[in-house]
mmCIF file of C-alpha atoms in Angstrom:
data_model
loop_
_atom_site.group_PDB
_atom_site.id
_atom_site.type_symbol
_atom_site.label_atom_id
_atom_site.label_comp_id
_atom_site.label_asym_id
_atom_site.label_seq_id
_atom_site.Cartn_x
_atom_site.Cartn_y
_atom_site.Cartn_z
ATOM 1 C CA MET A 5 -16.630 -67.443 -6.712
ATOM 2 C CA ARG A 6 -17.605 -64.278 -8.556
ATOM 3 C CA GLU A 7 -18.812 -64.637 -12.146
ATOM 4 C CA ASP A 8 -17.067 -62.328 -14.360
ATOM 5 C CA SER A 9 -20.156 -60.301 -15.225
ATOM 6 C CA MET A 10 -20.540 -59.764 -11.421
ATOM 7 C CA SER A 11 -19.467 -56.643 -10.005
ATOM 8 C CA ILE A 12 -17.720 -56.828 -6.440
ATOM 9 C CA GLN A 13 -20.863 -54.959 -4.648
ATOM 10 C CA GLU A 14 -23.362 -57.672 -6.220
ATOM 11 C CA PHE A 15 -20.732 -60.100 -5.339
ATOM 12 C CA ILE A 16 -20.551 -58.947 -1.438
ATOM 13 C CA LYS A 17 -24.454 -59.022 -1.843
ATOM 14 C CA VAL A 18 -24.308 -62.497 -2.511
ATOM 15 C CA LEU A 19 -22.342 -63.568 -0.242
ATOM 16 C CA LEU A 20 -23.979 -61.922 3.037
ATOM 17 C CA SER A 21 -27.414 -62.800 2.170
ATOM 18 C CA PRO A 22 -29.237 -64.550 4.325
ATOM 19 C CA GLU A 23 -30.259 -67.428 1.916
ATOM 20 C CA ARG A 24 -26.890 -68.328 2.254
ATOM 21 C CA GLU A 25 -27.095 -69.510 5.954
ATOM 22 C CA TRP A 26 -29.327 -72.334 4.000
ATOM 23 C CA ASP A 27 -26.189 -73.932 2.707
ATOM 24 C CA VAL A 28 -23.498 -73.152 5.610
ATOM 25 C CA ASP A 29 -24.733 -71.533 8.622
ATOM 26 C CA PRO A 30 -21.699 -69.609 10.161
ATOM 27 C CA ASN A 31 -22.896 -70.611 13.711
ATOM 28 C CA SER A 32 -23.285 -74.154 12.788
ATOM 29 C CA LEU A 33 -19.637 -73.996 11.434
ATOM 30 C CA LEU A 34 -18.568 -73.011 14.730
ATOM 31 C CA VAL A 35 -19.390 -75.720 16.917
ATOM 32 C CA GLN A 36 -17.550 -77.978 14.772
ATOM 33 C CA LEU A 37 -14.525 -76.301 15.241
ATOM 34 C CA PRO A 38 -11.819 -77.184 18.070
ATOM 35 C CA ILE A 39 -12.258 -73.209 18.682
ATOM 36 C CA ASP A 40 -12.437 -71.622 22.410
ATOM 37 C CA PRO A 41 -12.842 -67.954 23.059
ATOM 38 C CA TYR A 42 -9.337 -67.378 24.280
ATOM 39 C CA GLN A 43 -7.621 -68.259 20.513
ATOM 40 C CA VAL A 44 -6.110 -66.345 17.750
ATOM 41 C CA VAL A 45 -7.940 -67.133 14.504
ATOM 42 C CA ALA A 46 -7.068 -66.280 10.779
ATOM 43 C CA ASP A 47 -10.086 -66.235 8.491
ATOM 44 C CA ILE A 48 -7.864 -66.355 5.407
ATOM 45 C CA GLY A 49 -9.773 -64.955 2.212
ATOM 46 C CA CYS A 50 -12.313 -63.472 4.822
ATOM 47 C CA GLY A 51 -14.293 -61.784 1.691
ATOM 48 C CA PRO A 52 -16.747 -59.353 3.632
ATOM 49 C CA GLY A 53 -16.836 -61.306 6.906
ATOM 50 C CA TYR A 54 -19.690 -64.053 6.414
ATOM 51 C CA PHE A 55 -17.743 -66.170 8.784
ATOM 52 C CA ALA A 56 -15.269 -63.487 10.415
ATOM 53 C CA VAL A 57 -17.983 -61.416 12.479
ATOM 54 C CA PRO A 58 -19.643 -64.693 13.994
ATOM 55 C CA ILE A 59 -15.775 -66.100 14.942
ATOM 56 C CA ALA A 60 -14.751 -62.854 16.459
ATOM 57 C CA LYS A 61 -18.110 -62.618 18.385
ATOM 58 C CA TYR A 62 -17.218 -66.119 19.705
ATOM 59 C CA LEU A 63 -13.759 -65.080 20.286
ATOM 60 C CA ALA A 64 -14.742 -63.048 23.306
ATOM 61 C CA HIS A 65 -10.769 -63.058 24.996
ATOM 62 C CA GLY A 66 -9.172 -64.077 21.728
ATOM 63 C CA LYS A 67 -8.560 -62.205 18.397
ATOM 64 C CA LEU A 68 -9.201 -62.488 14.945
ATOM 65 C CA TYR A 69 -7.447 -61.893 11.720
ATOM 66 C CA ALA A 70 -9.754 -61.029 8.741
ATOM 67 C CA VAL A 71 -7.459 -61.439 5.729
ATOM 68 C CA ASP A 72 -8.214 -60.806 2.116
ATOM 69 C CA ILE A 73 -6.646 -59.674 -0.826
ATOM 70 C CA GLU A 74 -9.434 -57.184 -2.012
ATOM 71 C CA ASP A 75 -9.884 -53.545 -0.667
ATOM 72 C CA GLU A 76 -13.795 -53.987 -0.905
ATOM 73 C CA MET A 77 -14.000 -57.051 0.969
ATOM 74 C CA LEU A 78 -12.326 -55.476 3.944
ATOM 75 C CA ASP A 79 -13.760 -52.277 3.721
ATOM 76 C CA VAL A 80 -17.031 -54.304 4.395
ATOM 77 C CA VAL A 81 -15.646 -56.298 6.854
ATOM 78 C CA ARG A 82 -14.483 -52.763 8.758
ATOM 79 C CA ASP A 83 -18.045 -51.543 8.462
ATOM 80 C CA ARG A 84 -19.703 -54.493 10.096
ATOM 81 C CA MET A 85 -17.064 -54.483 12.541
ATOM 82 C CA ARG A 86 -17.774 -51.194 13.533
ATOM 83 C CA ALA A 87 -21.684 -51.916 13.760
ATOM 84 C CA THR A 88 -21.120 -54.726 15.794
ATOM 85 C CA ARG A 89 -18.723 -53.290 18.156
ATOM 86 C CA LEU A 90 -16.065 -55.514 17.792
ATOM 87 C CA GLY A 91 -12.737 -54.263 18.565
ATOM 88 C CA ASN A 92 -10.671 -58.137 18.271
ATOM 89 C CA ILE A 93 -10.761 -58.037 14.443
ATOM 90 C CA GLU A 94 -7.672 -56.995 13.022
ATOM 91 C CA VAL A 95 -7.927 -56.357 9.101
ATOM 92 C CA LEU A 96 -5.428 -57.232 6.823
ATOM 93 C CA LYS A 97 -4.577 -56.964 3.405
ATOM 94 C CA VAL A 98 -2.412 -59.647 1.691
ATOM 95 C CA ASP A 99 -0.761 -60.351 -1.765
ATOM 96 C CA LYS A 100 -1.827 -63.977 -2.466
ATOM 97 C CA THR A 101 0.534 -65.958 -0.315
ATOM 98 C CA ASP A 102 2.294 -62.905 1.556
ATOM 99 C CA PHE A 103 0.583 -63.247 5.240
ATOM 100 C CA PRO A 104 1.406 -60.355 7.623
ATOM 101 C CA ILE A 105 1.264 -62.367 10.516
ATOM 102 C CA ARG A 106 3.981 -63.784 12.430
ATOM 103 C CA ALA A 107 4.958 -67.632 12.149
ATOM 104 C CA ALA A 108 3.700 -70.267 14.223
ATOM 105 C CA SER A 109 1.279 -66.977 16.257
ATOM 106 C CA VAL A 110 -2.118 -68.605 15.205
ATOM 107 C CA ASP A 111 -4.218 -71.164 17.021
ATOM 108 C CA GLY A 112 -6.783 -71.804 14.144
ATOM 109 C CA VAL A 113 -6.860 -71.119 10.309
ATOM 110 C CA LEU A 114 -10.060 -70.875 8.622
ATOM 111 C CA LEU A 115 -9.909 -71.445 4.544
ATOM 112 C CA ALA A 116 -13.122 -71.099 3.602
ATOM 113 C CA PHE A 117 -13.986 -71.423 -0.371
ATOM 114 C CA VAL A 118 -10.431 -69.830 -1.155
ATOM 115 C CA VAL A 119 -7.890 -72.711 -1.894
ATOM 116 C CA HIS A 120 -9.354 -73.646 -5.367
ATOM 117 C CA GLN A 121 -8.724 -69.866 -6.327
ATOM 118 C CA ASN A 122 -5.339 -70.309 -5.950
ATOM 119 C CA GLU A 123 -3.034 -71.192 -8.704
ATOM 120 C CA ASP A 124 -0.143 -72.162 -6.419
ATOM 121 C CA ARG A 125 -2.299 -74.197 -3.924
ATOM 122 C CA GLY A 126 0.950 -75.838 -2.567
ATOM 123 C CA THR A 127 2.579 -72.908 -1.710
ATOM 124 C CA PHE A 128 -0.399 -71.313 -0.400
ATOM 125 C CA LEU A 129 -1.440 -74.503 2.001
ATOM 126 C CA LYS A 130 2.311 -74.574 3.131
ATOM 127 C CA ARG A 131 2.312 -70.233 4.013
ATOM 128 C CA THR A 132 -0.689 -71.130 5.814
ATOM 129 C CA THR A 133 0.201 -74.129 8.078
ATOM 130 C CA GLY A 134 3.509 -71.857 8.781
ATOM 131 C CA LEU A 135 0.922 -69.351 10.886
ATOM 132 C CA LEU A 136 -0.293 -72.315 13.005
ATOM 133 C CA LYS A 137 1.116 -72.773 16.444
ATOM 134 C CA PRO A 138 2.012 -76.367 17.286
ATOM 135 C CA HIS A 139 -1.084 -78.472 17.174
ATOM 136 C CA GLY A 140 -3.155 -75.590 15.906
ATOM 137 C CA TRP A 141 -6.174 -76.214 13.541
ATOM 138 C CA CYS A 142 -6.941 -75.563 9.933
ATOM 139 C CA ALA A 143 -10.821 -76.003 8.686
ATOM 140 C CA VAL A 144 -10.808 -76.127 4.824
ATOM 141 C CA LEU A 145 -14.368 -75.559 3.188
ATOM 142 C CA GLU A 146 -14.782 -76.165 -0.475
ATOM 143 C CA TRP A 147 -17.105 -77.129 -3.299
ATOM 144 C CA HIS A 148 -17.113 -81.061 -4.684
ATOM 145 C CA ARG A 149 -16.487 -81.266 -7.956
ATOM 146 C CA LYS A 150 -20.186 -81.832 -9.414
ATOM 147 C CA GLY A 151 -21.976 -79.390 -11.488
ATOM 148 C CA SER A 152 -24.517 -76.926 -9.546
ATOM 149 C CA ASP A 153 -25.666 -73.550 -10.522
ATOM 150 C CA THR A 154 -23.525 -71.631 -7.899
ATOM 151 C CA GLY A 155 -19.728 -72.099 -7.172
ATOM 152 C CA PRO A 156 -16.517 -72.112 -9.338
ATOM 153 C CA PRO A 157 -16.428 -73.733 -12.480
ATOM 154 C CA LEU A 158 -15.986 -77.436 -12.150
ATOM 155 C CA GLU A 159 -12.160 -77.558 -13.535
ATOM 156 C CA GLU A 160 -11.377 -75.213 -10.518
ATOM 157 C CA ARG A 161 -12.985 -77.716 -7.768
ATOM 158 C CA ILE A 162 -10.930 -79.623 -5.521
ATOM 159 C CA GLU A 163 -12.444 -82.979 -4.104
ATOM 160 C CA PRO A 164 -11.700 -83.746 -0.439
ATOM 161 C CA GLY A 165 -9.444 -86.674 -1.329
ATOM 162 C CA GLU A 166 -6.992 -84.515 -3.295
ATOM 163 C CA MET A 167 -7.312 -81.543 -0.859
ATOM 164 C CA ALA A 168 -6.496 -84.109 2.038
ATOM 165 C CA ASN A 169 -3.239 -84.782 0.004
ATOM 166 C CA LEU A 170 -2.778 -81.052 -0.251
ATOM 167 C CA CYS A 171 -2.967 -80.615 3.146
ATOM 168 C CA LYS A 172 -0.901 -83.241 4.239
ATOM 169 C CA GLU A 173 2.169 -82.413 2.114
ATOM 170 C CA ALA A 174 1.704 -78.902 3.703
ATOM 171 C CA GLY A 175 2.158 -80.380 7.053
ATOM 172 C CA LEU A 176 -1.449 -81.133 8.251
ATOM 173 C CA ASN A 177 -2.947 -84.290 9.549
ATOM 174 C CA LEU A 178 -6.839 -84.943 8.571
ATOM 175 C CA LEU A 179 -8.659 -85.007 12.007
ATOM 176 C CA ARG A 180 -12.462 -85.439 9.881
ATOM 177 C CA GLN A 181 -14.161 -84.790 6.916
ATOM 178 C CA ARG A 182 -18.096 -84.087 6.734
ATOM 179 C CA ASP A 183 -19.868 -82.945 4.124
ATOM 180 C CA LEU A 184 -22.057 -79.463 4.877
ATOM 181 C CA ASN A 185 -24.512 -79.943 2.141
ATOM 182 C CA GLU A 186 -24.740 -81.687 -0.933
ATOM 183 C CA GLN A 187 -22.294 -79.062 -2.964
ATOM 184 C CA GLN A 188 -19.878 -78.290 -0.146
ATOM 185 C CA TYR A 189 -17.659 -79.981 2.373
ATOM 186 C CA MET A 190 -15.360 -79.355 5.305
ATOM 187 C CA LEU A 191 -11.967 -81.023 6.108
ATOM 188 C CA LEU A 192 -10.355 -80.370 9.691
ATOM 189 C CA PHE A 193 -6.773 -80.569 10.406
ATOM 190 C CA ARG A 194 -4.182 -80.593 12.808
ATOM 191 C CA ARG A 195 -0.483 -79.077 12.262
#
């Protein structure tokens, strides 16, 4: 999460820095997802495309929706998309929980460090679940509730058990949980 004193351009540099791979490598994440090259996937809260571009490369015969609320982030995704010559990314601007994606039309959803940013987490997760086809998957990446020099304030962080309950209420079934590193975790769900 961006600190108030940090400009959007500074935040984008942090999100795309090579050092970030020490914490969460997008390619290592891919092998943990039930994804195949023919799927349609939505990266909701995609930011500058840290995960979106590697996922789109993997989806050789599929499609990726790169979804965010910030124009500056989406501009960076478009630039990265052109630089890598990817034609299977559709960049979409949203307004918090109003997703311009047809209901029950995606095979998978990635929610990377975005659930904690929502005031109404239940509605956000229900709207996200509504995008999934029956038996679709949803991967949630979030921060453990413990102190660190990076990440959102402690009061915004969501413990894995609490996240599992929120997702269950939204209609998702937990498949597995794992720590990505000491500060971050992933929960994988099916609809």
